[in-house]
Structure formats: structure tokens, C-alpha cells
mmCIF file of C-alpha atoms in Angstrom:
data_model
loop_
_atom_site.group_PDB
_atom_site.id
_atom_site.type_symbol
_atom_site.label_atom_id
_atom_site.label_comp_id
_atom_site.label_asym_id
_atom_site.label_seq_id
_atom_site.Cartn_x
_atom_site.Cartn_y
_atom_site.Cartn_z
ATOM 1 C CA UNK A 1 71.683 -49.722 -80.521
ATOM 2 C CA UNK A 2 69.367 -50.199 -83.227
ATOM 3 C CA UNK A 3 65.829 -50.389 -81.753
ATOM 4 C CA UNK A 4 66.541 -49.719 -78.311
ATOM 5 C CA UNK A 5 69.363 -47.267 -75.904
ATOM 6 C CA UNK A 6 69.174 -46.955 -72.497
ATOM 7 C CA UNK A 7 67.544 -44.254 -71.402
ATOM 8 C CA UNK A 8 70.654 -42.650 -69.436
ATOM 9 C CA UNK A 9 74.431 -43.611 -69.591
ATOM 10 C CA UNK A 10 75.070 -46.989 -68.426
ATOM 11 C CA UNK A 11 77.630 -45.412 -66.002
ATOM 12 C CA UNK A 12 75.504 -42.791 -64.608
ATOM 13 C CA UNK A 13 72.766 -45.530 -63.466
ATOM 14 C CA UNK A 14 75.401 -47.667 -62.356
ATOM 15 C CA UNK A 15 77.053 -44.348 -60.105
ATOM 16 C CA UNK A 16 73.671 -43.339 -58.930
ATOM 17 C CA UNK A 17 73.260 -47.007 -57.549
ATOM 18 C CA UNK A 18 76.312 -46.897 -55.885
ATOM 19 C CA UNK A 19 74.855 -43.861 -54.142
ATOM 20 C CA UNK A 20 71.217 -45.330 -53.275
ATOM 21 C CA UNK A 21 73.044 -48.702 -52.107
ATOM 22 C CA UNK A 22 75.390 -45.816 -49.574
ATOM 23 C CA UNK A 23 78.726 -48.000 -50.981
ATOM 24 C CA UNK A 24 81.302 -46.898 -48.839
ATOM 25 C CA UNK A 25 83.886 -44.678 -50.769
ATOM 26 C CA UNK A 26 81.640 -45.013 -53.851
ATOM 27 C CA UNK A 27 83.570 -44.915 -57.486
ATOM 28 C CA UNK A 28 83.342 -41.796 -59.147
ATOM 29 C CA UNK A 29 81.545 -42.036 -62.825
ATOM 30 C CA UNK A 30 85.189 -41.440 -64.419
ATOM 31 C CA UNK A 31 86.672 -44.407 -62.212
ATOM 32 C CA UNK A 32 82.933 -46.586 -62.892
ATOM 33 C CA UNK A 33 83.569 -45.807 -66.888
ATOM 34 C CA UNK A 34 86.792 -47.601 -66.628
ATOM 35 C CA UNK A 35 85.821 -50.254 -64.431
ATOM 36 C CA UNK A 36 82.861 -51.310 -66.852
ATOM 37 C CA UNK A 37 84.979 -51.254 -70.023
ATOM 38 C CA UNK A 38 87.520 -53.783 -68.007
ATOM 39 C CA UNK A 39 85.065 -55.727 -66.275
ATOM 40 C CA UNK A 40 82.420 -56.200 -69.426
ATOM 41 C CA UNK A 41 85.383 -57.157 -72.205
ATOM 42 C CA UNK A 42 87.144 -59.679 -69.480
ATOM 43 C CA UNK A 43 83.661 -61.240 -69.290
ATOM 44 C CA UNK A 44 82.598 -61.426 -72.446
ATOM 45 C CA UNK A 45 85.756 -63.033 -73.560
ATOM 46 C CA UNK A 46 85.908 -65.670 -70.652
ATOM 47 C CA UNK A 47 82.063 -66.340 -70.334
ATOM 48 C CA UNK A 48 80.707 -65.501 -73.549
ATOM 49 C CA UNK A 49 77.262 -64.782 -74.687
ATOM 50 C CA UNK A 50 75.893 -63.710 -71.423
ATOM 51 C CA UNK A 51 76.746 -66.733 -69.717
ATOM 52 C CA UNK A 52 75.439 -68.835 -72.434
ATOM 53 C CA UNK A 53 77.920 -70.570 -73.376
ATOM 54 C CA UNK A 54 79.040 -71.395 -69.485
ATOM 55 C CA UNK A 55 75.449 -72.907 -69.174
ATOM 56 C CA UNK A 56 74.751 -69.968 -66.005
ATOM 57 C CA UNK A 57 71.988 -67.996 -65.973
ATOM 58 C CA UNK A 58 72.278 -64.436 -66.763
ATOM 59 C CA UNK A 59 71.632 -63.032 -63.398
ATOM 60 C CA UNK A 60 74.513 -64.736 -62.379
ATOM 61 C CA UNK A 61 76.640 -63.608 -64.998
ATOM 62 C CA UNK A 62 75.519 -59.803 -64.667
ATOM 63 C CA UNK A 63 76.300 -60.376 -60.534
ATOM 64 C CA UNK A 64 79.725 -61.459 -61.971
ATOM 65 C CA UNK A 65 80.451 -58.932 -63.843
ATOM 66 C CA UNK A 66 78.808 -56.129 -61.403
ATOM 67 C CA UNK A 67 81.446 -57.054 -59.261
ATOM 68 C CA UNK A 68 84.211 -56.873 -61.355
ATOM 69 C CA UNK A 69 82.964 -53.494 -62.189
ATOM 70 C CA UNK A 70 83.539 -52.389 -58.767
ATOM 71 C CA UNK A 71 86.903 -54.067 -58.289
ATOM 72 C CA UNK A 72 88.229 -52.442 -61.439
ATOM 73 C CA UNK A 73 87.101 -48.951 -60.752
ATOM 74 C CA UNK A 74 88.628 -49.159 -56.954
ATOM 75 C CA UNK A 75 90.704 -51.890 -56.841
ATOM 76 C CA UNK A 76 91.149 -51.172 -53.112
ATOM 77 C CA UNK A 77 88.091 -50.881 -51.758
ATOM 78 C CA UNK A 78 86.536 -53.813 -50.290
ATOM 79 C CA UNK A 79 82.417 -54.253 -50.612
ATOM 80 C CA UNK A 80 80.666 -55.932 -48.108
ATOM 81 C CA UNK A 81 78.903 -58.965 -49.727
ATOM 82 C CA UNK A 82 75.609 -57.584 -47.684
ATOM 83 C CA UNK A 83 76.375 -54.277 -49.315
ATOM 84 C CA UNK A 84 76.860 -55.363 -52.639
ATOM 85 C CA UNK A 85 73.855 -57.618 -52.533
ATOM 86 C CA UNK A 86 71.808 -53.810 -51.698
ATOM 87 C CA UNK A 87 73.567 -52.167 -54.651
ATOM 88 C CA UNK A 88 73.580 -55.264 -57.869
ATOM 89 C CA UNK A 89 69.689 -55.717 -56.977
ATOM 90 C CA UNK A 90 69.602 -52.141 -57.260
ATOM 91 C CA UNK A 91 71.533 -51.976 -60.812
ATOM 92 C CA UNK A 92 69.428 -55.239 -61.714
ATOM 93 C CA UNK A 93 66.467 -53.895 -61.343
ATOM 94 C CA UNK A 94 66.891 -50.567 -63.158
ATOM 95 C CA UNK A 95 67.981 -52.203 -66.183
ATOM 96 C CA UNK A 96 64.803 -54.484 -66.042
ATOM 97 C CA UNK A 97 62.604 -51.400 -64.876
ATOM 98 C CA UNK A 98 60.482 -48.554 -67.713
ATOM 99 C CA UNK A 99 63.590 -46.470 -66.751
ATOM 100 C CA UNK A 100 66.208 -48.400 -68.181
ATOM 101 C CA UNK A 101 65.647 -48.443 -71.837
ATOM 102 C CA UNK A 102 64.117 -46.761 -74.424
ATOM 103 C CA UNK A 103 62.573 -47.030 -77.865
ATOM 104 C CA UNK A 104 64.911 -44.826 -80.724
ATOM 105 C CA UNK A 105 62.972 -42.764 -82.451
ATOM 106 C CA UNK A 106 63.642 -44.060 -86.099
ATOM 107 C CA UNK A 107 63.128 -47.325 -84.346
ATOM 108 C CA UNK A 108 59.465 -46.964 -83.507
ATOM 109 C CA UNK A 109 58.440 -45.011 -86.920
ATOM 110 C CA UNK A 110 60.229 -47.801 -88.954
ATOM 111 C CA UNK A 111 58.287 -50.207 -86.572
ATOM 112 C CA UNK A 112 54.661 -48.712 -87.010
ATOM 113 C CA UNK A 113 54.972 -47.567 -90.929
ATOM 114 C CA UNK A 114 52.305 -48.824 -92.935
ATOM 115 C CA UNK A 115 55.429 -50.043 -95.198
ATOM 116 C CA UNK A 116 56.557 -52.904 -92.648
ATOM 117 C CA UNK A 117 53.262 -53.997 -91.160
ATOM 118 C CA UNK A 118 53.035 -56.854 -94.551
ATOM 119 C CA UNK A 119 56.929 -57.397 -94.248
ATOM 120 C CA UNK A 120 58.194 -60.544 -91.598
ATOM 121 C CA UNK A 121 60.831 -58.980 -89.092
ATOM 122 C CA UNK A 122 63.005 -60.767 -86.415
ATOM 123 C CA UNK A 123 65.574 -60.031 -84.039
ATOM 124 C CA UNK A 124 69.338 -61.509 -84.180
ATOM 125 C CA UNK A 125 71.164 -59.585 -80.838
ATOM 126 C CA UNK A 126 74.273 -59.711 -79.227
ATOM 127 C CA UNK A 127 72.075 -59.630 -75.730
ATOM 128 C CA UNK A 128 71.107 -61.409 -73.007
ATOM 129 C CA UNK A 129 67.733 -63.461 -72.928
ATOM 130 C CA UNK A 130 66.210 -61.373 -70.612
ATOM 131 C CA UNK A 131 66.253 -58.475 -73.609
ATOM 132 C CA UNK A 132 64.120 -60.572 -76.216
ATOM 133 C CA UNK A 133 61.673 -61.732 -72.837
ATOM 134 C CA UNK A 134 61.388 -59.142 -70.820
ATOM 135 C CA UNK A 135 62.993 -55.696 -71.910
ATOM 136 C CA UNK A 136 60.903 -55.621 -75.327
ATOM 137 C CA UNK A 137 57.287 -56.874 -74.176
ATOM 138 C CA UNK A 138 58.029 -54.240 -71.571
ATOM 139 C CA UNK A 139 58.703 -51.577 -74.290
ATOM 140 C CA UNK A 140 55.749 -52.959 -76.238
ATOM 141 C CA UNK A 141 57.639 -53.607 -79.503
ATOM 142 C CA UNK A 142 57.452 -57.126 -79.333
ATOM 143 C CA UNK A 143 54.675 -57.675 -81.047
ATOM 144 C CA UNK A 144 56.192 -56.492 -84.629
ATOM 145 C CA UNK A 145 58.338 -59.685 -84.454
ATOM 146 C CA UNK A 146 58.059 -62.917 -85.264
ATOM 147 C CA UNK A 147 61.220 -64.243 -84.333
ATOM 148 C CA UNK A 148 63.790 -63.779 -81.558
ATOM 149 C CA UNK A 149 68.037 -64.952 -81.793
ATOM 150 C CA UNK A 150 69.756 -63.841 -79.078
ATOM 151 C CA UNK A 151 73.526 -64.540 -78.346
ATOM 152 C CA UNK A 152 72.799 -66.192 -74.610
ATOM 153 C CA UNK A 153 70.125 -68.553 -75.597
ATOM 154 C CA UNK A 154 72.281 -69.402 -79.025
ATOM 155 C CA UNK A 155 75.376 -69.612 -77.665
ATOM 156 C CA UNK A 156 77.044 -68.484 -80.097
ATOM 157 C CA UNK A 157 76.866 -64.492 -81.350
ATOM 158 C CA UNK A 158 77.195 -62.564 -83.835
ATOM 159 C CA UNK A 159 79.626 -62.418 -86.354
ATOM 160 C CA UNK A 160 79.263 -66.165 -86.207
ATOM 161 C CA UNK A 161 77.667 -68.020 -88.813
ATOM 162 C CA UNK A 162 75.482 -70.023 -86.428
ATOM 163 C CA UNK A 163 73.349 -67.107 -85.041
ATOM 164 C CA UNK A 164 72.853 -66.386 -87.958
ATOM 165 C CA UNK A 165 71.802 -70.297 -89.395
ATOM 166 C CA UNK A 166 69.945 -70.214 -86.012
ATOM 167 C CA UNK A 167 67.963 -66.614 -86.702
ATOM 168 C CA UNK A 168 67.523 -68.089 -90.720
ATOM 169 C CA UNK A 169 66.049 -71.266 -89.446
ATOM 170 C CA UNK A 170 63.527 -69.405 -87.245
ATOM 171 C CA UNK A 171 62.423 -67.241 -90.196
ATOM 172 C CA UNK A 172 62.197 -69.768 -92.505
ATOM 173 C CA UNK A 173 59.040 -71.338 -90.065
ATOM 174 C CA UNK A 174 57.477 -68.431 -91.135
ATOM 175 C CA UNK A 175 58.131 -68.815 -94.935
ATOM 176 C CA UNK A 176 59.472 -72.306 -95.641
ATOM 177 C CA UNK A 177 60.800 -71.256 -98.872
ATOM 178 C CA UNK A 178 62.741 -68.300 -98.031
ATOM 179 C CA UNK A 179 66.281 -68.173 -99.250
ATOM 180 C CA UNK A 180 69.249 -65.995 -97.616
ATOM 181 C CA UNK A 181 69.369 -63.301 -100.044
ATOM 182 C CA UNK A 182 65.536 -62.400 -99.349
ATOM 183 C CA UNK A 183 66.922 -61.783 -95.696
ATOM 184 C CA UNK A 184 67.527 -58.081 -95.128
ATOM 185 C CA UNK A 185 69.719 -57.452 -92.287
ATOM 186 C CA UNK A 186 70.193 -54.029 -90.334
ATOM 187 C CA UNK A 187 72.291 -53.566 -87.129
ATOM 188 C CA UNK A 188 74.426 -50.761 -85.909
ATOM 189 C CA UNK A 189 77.778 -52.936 -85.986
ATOM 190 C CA UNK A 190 80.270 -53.065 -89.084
ATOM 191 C CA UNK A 191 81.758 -56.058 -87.549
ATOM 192 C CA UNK A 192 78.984 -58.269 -85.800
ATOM 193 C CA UNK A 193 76.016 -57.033 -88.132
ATOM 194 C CA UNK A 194 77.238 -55.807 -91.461
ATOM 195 C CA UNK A 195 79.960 -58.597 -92.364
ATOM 196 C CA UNK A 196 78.647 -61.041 -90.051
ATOM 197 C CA UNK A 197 75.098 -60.543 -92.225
ATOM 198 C CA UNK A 198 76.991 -60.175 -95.609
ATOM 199 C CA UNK A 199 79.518 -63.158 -95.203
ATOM 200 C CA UNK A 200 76.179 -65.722 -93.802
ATOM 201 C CA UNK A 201 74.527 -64.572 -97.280
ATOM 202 C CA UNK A 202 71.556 -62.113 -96.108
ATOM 203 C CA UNK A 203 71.475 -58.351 -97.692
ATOM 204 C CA UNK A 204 72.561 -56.349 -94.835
ATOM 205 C CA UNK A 205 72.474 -52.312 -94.154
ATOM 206 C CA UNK A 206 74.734 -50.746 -91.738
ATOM 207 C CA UNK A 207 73.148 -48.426 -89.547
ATOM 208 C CA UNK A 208 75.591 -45.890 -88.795
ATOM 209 C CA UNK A 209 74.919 -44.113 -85.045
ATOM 210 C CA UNK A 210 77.793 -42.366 -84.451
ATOM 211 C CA UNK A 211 75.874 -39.235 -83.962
ATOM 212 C CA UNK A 212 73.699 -40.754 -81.358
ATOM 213 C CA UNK A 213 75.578 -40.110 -77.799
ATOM 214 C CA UNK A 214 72.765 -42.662 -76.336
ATOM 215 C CA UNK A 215 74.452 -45.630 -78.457
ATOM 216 C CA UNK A 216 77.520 -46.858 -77.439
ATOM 217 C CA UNK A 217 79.549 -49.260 -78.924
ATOM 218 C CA UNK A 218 79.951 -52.381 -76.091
ATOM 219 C CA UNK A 219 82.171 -55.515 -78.036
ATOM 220 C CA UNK A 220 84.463 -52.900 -79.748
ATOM 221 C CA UNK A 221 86.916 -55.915 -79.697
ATOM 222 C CA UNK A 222 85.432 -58.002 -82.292
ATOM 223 C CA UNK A 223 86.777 -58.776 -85.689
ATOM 224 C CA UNK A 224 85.240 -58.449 -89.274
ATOM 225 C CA UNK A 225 85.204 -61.122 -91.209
ATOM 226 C CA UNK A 226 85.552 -60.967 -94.733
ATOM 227 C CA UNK A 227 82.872 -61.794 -97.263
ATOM 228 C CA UNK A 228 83.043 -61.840 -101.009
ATOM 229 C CA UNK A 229 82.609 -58.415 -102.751
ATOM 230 C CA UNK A 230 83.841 -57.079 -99.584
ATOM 231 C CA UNK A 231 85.113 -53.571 -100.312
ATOM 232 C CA UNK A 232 84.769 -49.364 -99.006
ATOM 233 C CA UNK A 233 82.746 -48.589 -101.812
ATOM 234 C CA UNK A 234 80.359 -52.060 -100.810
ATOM 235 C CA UNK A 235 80.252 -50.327 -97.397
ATOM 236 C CA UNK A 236 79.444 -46.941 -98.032
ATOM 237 C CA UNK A 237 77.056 -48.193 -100.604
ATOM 238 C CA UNK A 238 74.916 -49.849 -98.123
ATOM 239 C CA UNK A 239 75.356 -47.461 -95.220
ATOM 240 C CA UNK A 240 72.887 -45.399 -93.643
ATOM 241 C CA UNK A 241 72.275 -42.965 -90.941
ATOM 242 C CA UNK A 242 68.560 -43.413 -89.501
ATOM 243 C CA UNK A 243 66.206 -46.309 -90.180
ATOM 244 C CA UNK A 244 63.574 -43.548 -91.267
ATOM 245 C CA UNK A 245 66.131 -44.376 -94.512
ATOM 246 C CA UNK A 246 64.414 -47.961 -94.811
ATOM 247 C CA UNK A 247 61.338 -46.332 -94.231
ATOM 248 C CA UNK A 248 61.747 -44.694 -98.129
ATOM 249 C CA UNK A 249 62.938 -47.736 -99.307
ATOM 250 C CA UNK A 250 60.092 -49.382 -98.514
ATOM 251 C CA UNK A 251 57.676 -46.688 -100.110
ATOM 252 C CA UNK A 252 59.617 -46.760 -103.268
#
């Protein structure tokens, strides 16, 4: 949620999938909503990082989960395994397709200023390889970024220290001198980005997009950890509301 949204609810494209694919007795989006928040939280927790840390690939993981979705929404519905293979290729391919995601606004000025183009900017997601490989060449930002952590090909995500170390050592190939408090970080999460960034040793921003219905908050479940100076006022200090913010920073 801060570069890229999907371009429609994840429910909706999941419930219009369900009605390409002709399911029989379909979920309704109210019944899909609660079958993804069940399905994604039981399988982040018991294959975590996208499969990465199971040593799958994320396809797999994604059919997985897919499933669960289903189950969860109508528990007593059975899908065909010929009719669910019609509907997850369907839901696959979306989310790989121009329709499934979309570049935020703030996102792309921040990204094209003349005030980032001498600055070196990476990527440290919670996401699935396929994001940092496929999903961003295909949006065409990929190109303002030299360097790409992501949670499944880690194995580890954030709040953890190693993404983090892992996203730091990446950087540093870039400028072998750089030390952690040169690192800026900015991601929508209090827990994951903000005192995941803070406690590793980077600067970090939080980027607050609680006004934007086309972010939605996924790993609600994780934990903050605590860092030192860690306070309300330290928060509220360093939040903002739209990276056109860092934008004015950066001309300053």
C-alpha cells in the first residue's frame, strides 16, 4: 500500500471470478470477505512469507490459500477440483494481468520528481516474489530501483531484523560505505515498517493511508516491536499522509 493498490477490491475480483469460472452456488462478496480474512491469516501464520519459508513456490501457496478462501466463505459447498482449477487460474491471472494493480498517485510523482532521480531507492515488502519480478516491470516502476527484499525470497519479513540486514546489505552494493541511519525508510505499516525500520536502525516515515479505501491493511496481526526513543510524540512526529510530503522534503 505504498507504491502500489489493486486496482479494485481484492474481494470483488475474487467474486467476479467465481462468476466467470460458473462456481456452483458461488460465495457472495460478504461471505468471500470473510473467507479471505480466515484463509490469508491461517496461511500466513502456518506457511509464512508466501511460501518462503516452506521452500514452495508461490503459485502453490496462492492455490492453497485460494482454496481455503472458498472453504471458509461456504464451508459446505464442495468445488470440483476441475472447477476450481477454471476459477484459481482465473484469480491468478488477474492479479498478474494490467488490471490487477495500480500505481498510487503520490507514488508515481514521488517516483518521477526531479528530487529522487540522484537519491538510491529500494524495495523491502511483505510480498510475494512474483511482485518485485513481475507486477512492477509490468507497472513500469521498476526501473527507479536498485534493489529488491521481498518477504518470500528472504524468508523472513518484516518486522524482522533480517529483512531488513538482508535489504541493508543489498544497498550497501550500491554505496559500500553507507551506514543505517543514512537509510530512510517509508511504508504504510506502524508495525512491520515504522518500528520494524526504527528498531533495525534506519530513519523511517510512516505513511499513514487510512483515507485511501484502495489500501487495505492484510497482516493486521502483527506485533510492534519496541525500539529506543519509542514514544506517541516519536510517532506523530514522523507521520505523514501522502508521499507528495517527501516530495517537499526533498526540495527543502
Amino acid at each position: 500500500g505504498t507504491l502500489v493498490a489493486t486496482k479494485e477490491p481484492v474481494i470483488k475480483s475474487y467474486h467476479d471470478a467465481a462468476l466467470w469460472a460458473q462456481l456452483p452456488n458461488p460465495p457472495t462478496q460478504d461471505e468471500m470477505k470473510k473467507g479471505f480474512k480466515v484463509a490469508f491469516k491461517e496461511r500466513c501464520i502456518e506457511s509464512p512469507c508466501y511460501g518462503g519459508v516452506e521452500g514452495i513456490a508461490g503459485r502453490e501457496w496462492w492455490r492453497e490459500t485460494v482454496a481455503r478462501v472458498l472453504h471458509h466463505a461456504k464451508p459446505d459447498v464442495k468445488v470440483s477440483e476441475q472447477d476450481f482449477d477454471r476459477y484459481f487460474r482465473r484469480v491468478y491471472q488477474h492479479f498478474g494481468s494490467p488490471a490487477g494493480y495500480e500505481v498510487l498517485d503520490d507514488a508515481r510523482n514521488l517516483l518521477e520528481s526531479k528530487s529522487t532521480s540522484e537519491l538510491l531507492l529500494g524495495i523491502t515488502s511483505n510480498t510475494p516474489t512474483r511482485h518485485m519480478e513481475s507486477v512492477l516491470p509490468m507497472l513500469d516502476i521498476h526501473n527507479h530501483f536498485k534493489w529488491f527484499a521481498c518477504s518470500q525470497e528472504i524468508k523472513y519479513e518484516k518486522p524482522s531484523l533480517e529483512i531488513f540486514d538482508a535489504s541493508f546489505e543489498q544497498a550497501k552494493f550500491w554505496i559500500p560505505d553507507l551506514q543505517k541511519d543514512q537509510v530512510l525508510h517509508i511504508g504504510d505499516s506502524y508495525a512491520a515498517d515504522y518500528c520494524g525500520a526504527k528498531r533495525f536502525g534506519f530513519q523511517a516515515l510512516l505513511l499513514d493511508r487510512s483515507d485511501n479505501p484502495a489500501v487495505v491493511a492484510y497482516q493486521d496481526w502483527i506485533e510492534a516491536p519496541d525500539y529506543e526513543g519509542k514514544s506517541v510524540e516519536d510517532v506523530q512526529l514522523n507521520t505523514i499522509k501522502s508521499l507528495d510530503e517527501v516530495v517537499s522534503m526533498l526540495r527543502l
